[in-house]
Coordinates of N, CA and C in Angstrom, one line a residue:
A2 N 84.9 114.0 115.5 CA 86.0 115.0 115.3 C 85.4 116.2 114.6
A3 N 84.4 116.0 113.8 CA 83.8 117.2 113.1 C 83.1 118.1 114.0
I4 N 82.6 117.6 115.1 CA 81.9 118.4 116.1 C 82.8 119.1 117.0
G5 N 83.9 118.5 117.4 CA 84.9 119.1 118.3 C 84.8 118.5 119.7
P6 N 85.7 118.9 120.6 CA 85.7 118.4 121.9 C 84.4 118.8 122.7
R7 N 84.0 117.9 123.6 CA 82.8 118.1 124.4 C 82.9 119.4 125.3
D8 N 84.1 119.8 125.6 CA 84.1 121.0 126.5 C 84.0 122.3 125.8
W9 N 83.9 122.3 124.4 CA 83.7 123.5 123.7 C 82.3 123.9 123.8
P10 N 82.0 125.2 123.8 CA 80.6 125.7 123.7 C 80.0 125.3 122.5
W11 N 78.6 125.1 122.5 CA 77.9 124.6 121.4 C 78.1 125.4 120.1
R12 N 78.3 126.7 120.2 CA 78.5 127.6 119.1 C 79.8 127.3 118.4
K13 N 80.8 127.1 119.2 CA 82.2 126.8 118.6 C 82.1 125.4 118.0
R14 N 81.4 124.4 118.6 CA 81.3 123.1 118.0 C 80.5 123.2 116.7
L15 N 79.5 124.0 116.6 CA 78.7 124.1 115.4 C 79.6 124.8 114.3
D16 N 80.3 125.8 114.6 CA 81.2 126.4 113.7 C 82.3 125.4 113.2
N17 N 82.8 124.6 114.0 CA 83.8 123.6 113.7 C 83.1 122.5 112.7
F18 N 81.9 122.1 113.0 CA 81.2 121.2 112.1 C 81.0 121.8 110.8
R19 N 80.6 123.1 110.7 CA 80.4 123.7 109.4 C 81.7 123.8 108.6
D20 N 82.8 124.2 109.3 CA 84.1 124.3 108.6 C 84.5 123.0 108.1
K21 N 84.3 121.9 108.8 CA 84.8 120.6 108.4 C 83.9 119.9 107.4
L22 N 82.6 120.0 107.6 CA 81.7 119.2 106.7 C 80.7 120.1 106.0
G23 N 80.7 121.4 106.1 CA 79.7 122.2 105.5 C 79.7 122.1 104.0
G24 N 80.9 122.2 103.4 CA 81.0 122.1 101.9 C 80.5 120.8 101.4
P25 N 81.0 119.6 101.9 CA 80.5 118.3 101.4 C 79.0 118.2 101.6
L26 N 78.4 118.6 102.7 CA 77.0 118.5 102.9 C 76.2 119.3 102.0
L27 N 76.7 120.5 101.7 CA 76.0 121.4 100.7 C 76.1 120.8 99.3
A28 N 77.2 120.3 98.9 CA 77.3 119.7 97.6 C 76.4 118.5 97.5
N29 N 76.3 117.7 98.5 CA 75.4 116.5 98.5 C 73.9 117.0 98.4
A30 N 73.6 118.0 99.2 CA 72.2 118.6 99.2 C 71.9 119.1 97.8
V31 N 72.8 119.8 97.1 CA 72.6 120.3 95.8 C 72.4 119.1 94.8
L32 N 73.2 118.1 94.9 CA 73.1 117.0 94.0 C 71.8 116.3 94.2
F33 N 71.4 116.0 95.4 CA 70.1 115.4 95.7 C 68.9 116.3 95.2
A34 N 69.0 117.6 95.5 CA 67.9 118.5 95.0 C 67.8 118.5 93.5
G35 N 69.0 118.6 92.8 CA 68.9 118.6 91.4 C 68.3 117.3 90.8
L36 N 68.7 116.1 91.4 CA 68.1 114.9 90.9 C 66.6 114.8 91.2
A37 N 66.3 115.3 92.4 CA 64.8 115.3 92.8 C 64.0 116.2 91.9
A38 N 64.6 117.3 91.6 CA 63.9 118.3 90.7 C 63.7 117.7 89.3
A39 N 64.6 116.9 88.9 CA 64.5 116.2 87.6 C 63.7 115.0 87.6
G40 N 63.2 114.6 88.8 CA 62.4 113.4 88.9 C 63.1 112.1 89.1
Y41 N 64.4 112.2 89.4 CA 65.2 111.0 89.6 C 65.9 111.0 91.0
W42 N 65.2 111.3 92.0 CA 65.7 111.3 93.4 C 66.4 110.0 93.7
Y43 N 65.8 108.9 93.2 CA 66.3 107.6 93.6 C 67.7 107.3 93.1
L44 N 68.2 108.1 92.1 CA 69.6 107.9 91.6 C 70.6 108.3 92.7
Y45 N 70.3 109.2 93.6 CA 71.2 109.7 94.6 C 71.6 108.5 95.5
P46 N 70.7 107.8 96.1 CA 71.1 106.6 97.0 C 71.7 105.5 96.1
L47 N 71.1 105.3 94.9 CA 71.6 104.2 94.1 C 73.0 104.3 93.5
L48 N 73.2 105.5 93.0 CA 74.5 105.7 92.3 C 75.5 106.5 93.1
W49 N 75.1 107.0 94.3 CA 76.1 107.7 95.2 C 76.3 107.1 96.5
L50 N 75.2 106.9 97.3 CA 75.3 106.4 98.6 C 75.7 104.9 98.7
L51 N 75.0 104.1 97.8 CA 75.3 102.7 97.8 C 76.8 102.4 97.4
P52 N 77.3 103.0 96.4 CA 78.7 102.8 96.1 C 79.7 103.3 97.2
L53 N 79.3 104.4 97.8 CA 80.1 105.0 98.8 C 80.3 104.0 100.0
V54 N 79.3 103.3 100.4 CA 79.4 102.4 101.5 C 79.8 100.9 101.1
T55 N 79.9 100.7 99.8 CA 80.3 99.3 99.4 C 81.6 99.4 98.5
W56 N 81.4 99.5 97.2 CA 82.6 99.3 96.3 C 83.7 100.4 96.6
Y57 N 83.3 101.6 96.9 CA 84.3 102.6 97.1 C 85.2 102.3 98.3
Q58 N 84.7 101.7 99.3 CA 85.5 101.3 100.5 C 86.5 100.2 100.1
V59 N 86.0 99.3 99.3 CA 86.9 98.2 98.8 C 88.0 98.8 97.9
A60 N 87.6 99.6 97.0 CA 88.6 100.2 96.0 C 89.6 101.0 96.7
V61 N 89.2 101.8 97.7 CA 90.2 102.7 98.4 C 91.2 101.8 99.2
R62 N 90.6 100.8 99.9 CA 91.5 99.9 100.7 C 92.5 99.2 99.8
V63 N 92.1 98.6 98.7 CA 93.0 97.9 97.8 C 94.0 98.9 97.2
R64 N 93.6 100.1 96.8 CA 94.6 101.0 96.3 C 95.6 101.5 97.4
N65 N 95.1 101.7 98.6 CA 96.1 102.1 99.7 C 97.1 101.0 99.9
I66 N 96.6 99.8 99.9 CA 97.6 98.6 100.1 C 98.6 98.6 98.9
A67 N 98.1 98.8 97.7 CA 99.0 98.8 96.5 C 99.9 99.9 96.5
E68 N 99.5 101.1 97.0 CA 100.3 102.3 96.9 C 101.4 102.3 98.0
H69 N 101.1 101.9 99.2 CA 102.0 102.2 100.3 C 102.3 101.0 101.2
A70 N 101.7 99.9 101.1 CA 102.0 98.8 102.0 C 103.1 97.9 101.5
M71 N 103.8 97.3 102.4 CA 104.9 96.4 102.1 C 105.9 96.9 101.1
V72 N 106.3 98.1 101.2 CA 107.3 98.6 100.3 C 108.7 98.3 100.8
P73 N 109.6 98.1 99.9 CA 110.9 97.6 100.3 C 111.8 98.5 101.1
D74 N 111.7 99.8 100.9 CA 112.6 100.7 101.6 C 111.9 102.1 101.7
N75 N 111.5 102.4 103.0 CA 110.8 103.6 103.2 C 111.7 104.9 103.1
N76 N 113.0 104.7 103.0 CA 113.9 105.8 102.9 C 114.3 106.1 101.5
D77 N 113.9 105.3 100.5 CA 114.3 105.4 99.1 C 113.2 105.9 98.3
P78 N 113.3 107.1 97.7 CA 112.1 107.7 97.0 C 111.7 106.8 95.8
L79 N 112.5 105.9 95.3 CA 112.1 105.0 94.2 C 111.4 103.7 94.7
R80 N 111.5 103.5 96.1 CA 111.0 102.3 96.6 C 110.1 102.4 97.9
N81 N 109.7 103.7 98.2 CA 108.9 103.9 99.3 C 107.4 104.0 99.0
T82 N 107.1 103.8 97.8 CA 105.7 103.6 97.3 C 105.8 102.9 96.0
R83 N 104.7 102.5 95.3 CA 104.9 101.7 94.1 C 103.9 102.1 93.0
T84 N 104.3 101.6 91.9 CA 103.5 101.7 90.7 C 102.9 100.3 90.5
T85 N 101.6 100.2 90.2 CA 101.0 98.9 90.0 C 100.5 98.9 88.5
R86 N 100.9 98.0 87.8 CA 100.4 97.9 86.4 C 98.9 97.6 86.4
A87 N 98.2 98.2 85.5 CA 96.7 98.0 85.4 C 96.3 98.2 84.0
G88 N 95.4 97.3 83.5 CA 94.8 97.4 82.2 C 93.6 98.3 82.2
P89 N 93.0 98.5 81.1 CA 91.9 99.5 81.0 C 90.7 99.1 81.9
L90 N 90.3 97.9 82.0 CA 89.2 97.5 82.9 C 89.5 97.8 84.4
V91 N 90.7 97.4 84.8 CA 91.1 97.6 86.2 C 91.2 99.1 86.5
R92 N 91.7 99.8 85.5 CA 91.8 101.3 85.7 C 90.4 101.9 85.8
L93 N 89.4 101.4 85.0 CA 88.1 101.9 85.1 C 87.4 101.6 86.4
L94 N 87.6 100.4 86.9 CA 86.9 100.0 88.2 C 87.7 100.3 89.4
L95 N 89.0 100.4 89.4 CA 89.8 100.5 90.6 C 90.7 101.6 90.6
A96 N 91.3 102.0 89.5 CA 92.3 103.0 89.5 C 92.1 104.1 88.4
P97 N 91.0 104.9 88.5 CA 90.8 105.9 87.5 C 91.9 107.0 87.7
Y98 N 92.0 107.8 86.7 CA 92.9 109.0 86.7 C 94.4 108.5 86.8
F99 N 94.7 107.3 86.4 CA 96.0 106.8 86.4 C 96.7 106.8 87.8
V100 N 95.8 106.5 88.9 CA 96.4 106.5 90.2 C 97.3 105.3 90.4
N101 N 97.2 104.3 89.5 CA 98.1 103.2 89.6 C 99.6 103.6 89.4
Y102 N 99.8 104.8 88.8 CA 101.2 105.3 88.7 C 101.5 106.1 89.9
H103 N 101.4 105.5 91.1 CA 101.5 106.3 92.3 C 103.0 106.7 92.6
L104 N 103.9 105.8 92.3 CA 105.3 106.2 92.5 C 105.7 107.5 91.7
E105 N 105.3 107.5 90.4 CA 105.5 108.7 89.6 C 104.9 109.9 90.2
H106 N 103.7 109.8 90.7 CA 103.0 110.9 91.4 C 103.8 111.4 92.6
H107 N 104.3 110.5 93.4 CA 105.1 110.9 94.6 C 106.4 111.5 94.2
L108 N 107.0 111.1 93.1 CA 108.3 111.7 92.6 C 108.1 113.1 92.2
L109 N 107.0 113.4 91.5 CA 106.8 114.7 91.0 C 105.3 115.0 91.0
T110 N 104.8 115.6 92.1 CA 103.4 115.7 92.3 C 102.7 116.7 91.4
S111 N 103.5 117.6 90.8 CA 102.9 118.6 89.9 C 102.5 118.0 88.5
V112 N 102.9 116.8 88.2 CA 102.6 116.2 86.9 C 101.1 115.8 86.9
P113 N 100.3 116.3 85.9 CA 98.9 116.0 85.8 C 98.7 114.5 85.6
C114 N 97.6 114.0 86.1 CA 97.4 112.5 86.1 C 97.5 111.9 84.7
Y115 N 97.0 112.6 83.7 CA 97.1 112.0 82.4 C 98.5 112.0 81.8
R116 N 99.4 112.6 82.4 CA 100.8 112.6 82.0 C 101.7 111.5 82.8
L117 N 101.1 110.9 83.8 CA 101.9 109.9 84.6 C 102.3 108.7 83.8
P118 N 101.6 108.2 82.8 CA 102.1 107.1 82.0 C 103.4 107.5 81.2
A119 N 103.3 108.8 80.7 CA 104.5 109.3 80.0 C 105.7 109.4 80.9
M120 N 105.4 109.9 82.1 CA 106.5 110.0 83.1 C 107.1 108.6 83.4
H121 N 106.3 107.6 83.5 CA 106.7 106.2 83.7 C 107.6 105.8 82.6
R122 N 107.2 106.1 81.3 CA 108.0 105.7 80.2 C 109.4 106.5 80.2
L123 N 109.3 107.7 80.6 CA 110.6 108.5 80.7 C 111.5 107.9 81.7
L124 N 111.0 107.5 82.9 CA 111.8 106.8 83.9 C 112.5 105.5 83.3
D125 N 111.7 104.8 82.6 CA 112.1 103.6 81.9 C 113.2 103.9 80.9
A126 N 113.0 104.9 80.1 CA 114.0 105.3 79.0 C 115.3 105.8 79.7
R127 N 115.2 106.4 80.8 CA 116.4 106.9 81.5 C 117.1 105.8 82.3
G128 N 116.5 104.6 82.3 CA 117.1 103.5 83.1 C 116.9 103.5 84.6
V129 N 115.9 104.2 85.0 CA 115.6 104.3 86.4 C 114.5 103.3 86.8
A130 N 113.6 103.0 85.9 CA 112.4 102.1 86.2 C 112.9 100.8 86.9
G131 N 114.0 100.3 86.5 CA 114.5 99.0 87.1 C 114.8 99.1 88.6
D132 N 115.0 100.3 89.1 CA 115.2 100.5 90.5 C 113.9 100.8 91.3
C133 N 112.8 101.0 90.5 CA 111.6 101.4 91.2 C 110.8 100.2 91.7
E134 N 109.9 100.4 92.6 CA 109.0 99.4 93.1 C 107.8 99.3 92.2
I135 N 107.8 98.3 91.4 CA 106.7 98.1 90.4 C 106.1 96.7 90.6
Q136 N 104.8 96.6 90.7 CA 104.2 95.3 90.7 C 103.4 95.1 89.5
Q137 N 103.2 93.8 89.1 CA 102.5 93.5 87.8 C 101.0 93.6 87.8
G138 N 100.4 93.9 88.9 CA 99.0 94.0 89.0 C 98.5 94.1 90.5
Y139 N 97.2 94.4 90.6 CA 96.7 94.5 92.0 C 96.6 93.1 92.6
G140 N 96.4 92.1 91.8 CA 96.4 90.7 92.3 C 97.8 90.4 92.9
A141 N 98.9 90.8 92.2 CA 100.2 90.5 92.8 C 100.4 91.2 94.1
V142 N 99.9 92.4 94.2 CA 100.1 93.2 95.4 C 99.3 92.5 96.6
L143 N 98.1 92.1 96.3 CA 97.3 91.5 97.3 C 97.9 90.1 97.7
R144 N 98.5 89.4 96.8 CA 99.2 88.1 97.2 C 100.3 88.5 98.1
L145 N 101.1 89.5 97.8 CA 102.2 90.0 98.6 C 101.7 90.3 100.0
A146 N 100.5 91.1 100.0 CA 100.0 91.5 101.3 C 99.5 90.4 102.2
T147 N 99.1 89.3 101.6 CA 98.5 88.2 102.4 C 99.6 87.1 102.5
S148 N 100.8 87.3 102.0 CA 101.8 86.3 102.2 C 102.5 86.4 103.5
R149 N 102.9 85.2 104.1 CA 103.6 85.2 105.3 C 105.1 85.5 105.1
Q150 N 105.5 85.5 103.9 CA 106.9 85.7 103.6 C 107.1 87.0 102.9
V151 N 106.7 88.1 103.5 CA 106.8 89.4 102.9 C 108.3 89.7 102.6
E152 N 109.2 89.5 103.5 CA 110.6 89.8 103.3 C 111.2 89.1 102.1
A153 N 110.8 87.8 101.9 CA 111.3 87.0 100.8 C 110.8 87.5 99.5
T154 N 109.6 88.2 99.5 CA 109.0 88.5 98.2 C 109.4 90.0 97.8
T155 N 109.9 90.8 98.7 CA 110.3 92.1 98.3 C 111.7 92.1 97.9
R156 N 112.1 93.0 97.0 CA 113.5 93.0 96.6 C 114.4 93.6 97.6
A157 N 115.6 93.1 97.5 CA 116.7 93.6 98.5 C 117.0 95.1 98.2
P158 N 117.5 95.7 99.2 CA 117.9 97.2 99.0 C 118.9 97.3 97.9
R159 N 118.8 98.4 97.2 CA 119.7 98.7 96.1 C 121.1 98.9 96.6
T160 N 122.1 98.4 95.8 CA 123.4 98.5 96.3 C 124.4 99.1 95.2
H161 N 123.8 99.5 94.1 CA 124.7 99.9 93.0 C 125.0 101.4 93.1
G162 N 124.5 102.1 94.1 CA 124.9 103.5 94.3 C 124.2 104.6 93.6
R163 N 123.2 104.2 92.8 CA 122.4 105.3 92.1 C 121.7 106.1 93.1
T164 N 121.7 107.4 92.9 CA 120.9 108.2 93.9 C 119.9 109.0 93.1
F165 N 118.9 109.5 93.8 CA 117.8 110.3 93.3 C 117.8 111.6 94.0
H166 N 117.8 112.7 93.2 CA 117.7 114.0 93.7 C 116.4 114.6 93.3
G167 N 115.4 114.8 94.3 CA 114.1 115.2 93.9 C 113.9 116.7 94.2

């Protein structure tokens, strides 16, 4: 996709490649050059490429499942994504920058990541958190994802009439 369709002239394909991947390639070249100049070239594959093709792929997949999969109601802004509770170690390894507060992020995308826990507490103080899709941890979400009884484990649609105006 970065190169473009085969029927494009090579110049247009090259321009498309530069537009799509030029910045990331340049940033990686600068990172590698800086490490090499400092005598630590081996840190680039060890601390950047190896995690990119191993742990990062796992972490992104688990987070995507936790954030968007098996949600109870795609039409309800309080239940079309979820917040997943996470302790400090899990946040360090799997959910940095408070990405586990994904529901809060979707409700108000302008809130900085470090203020998402406060937004969660505000929703709770206003009595809204009980209507939100919240799981007790990434393990709970993965158990839900691998369960054959997904409908039985998700909450029923809300019926008390509370609405959300975003």
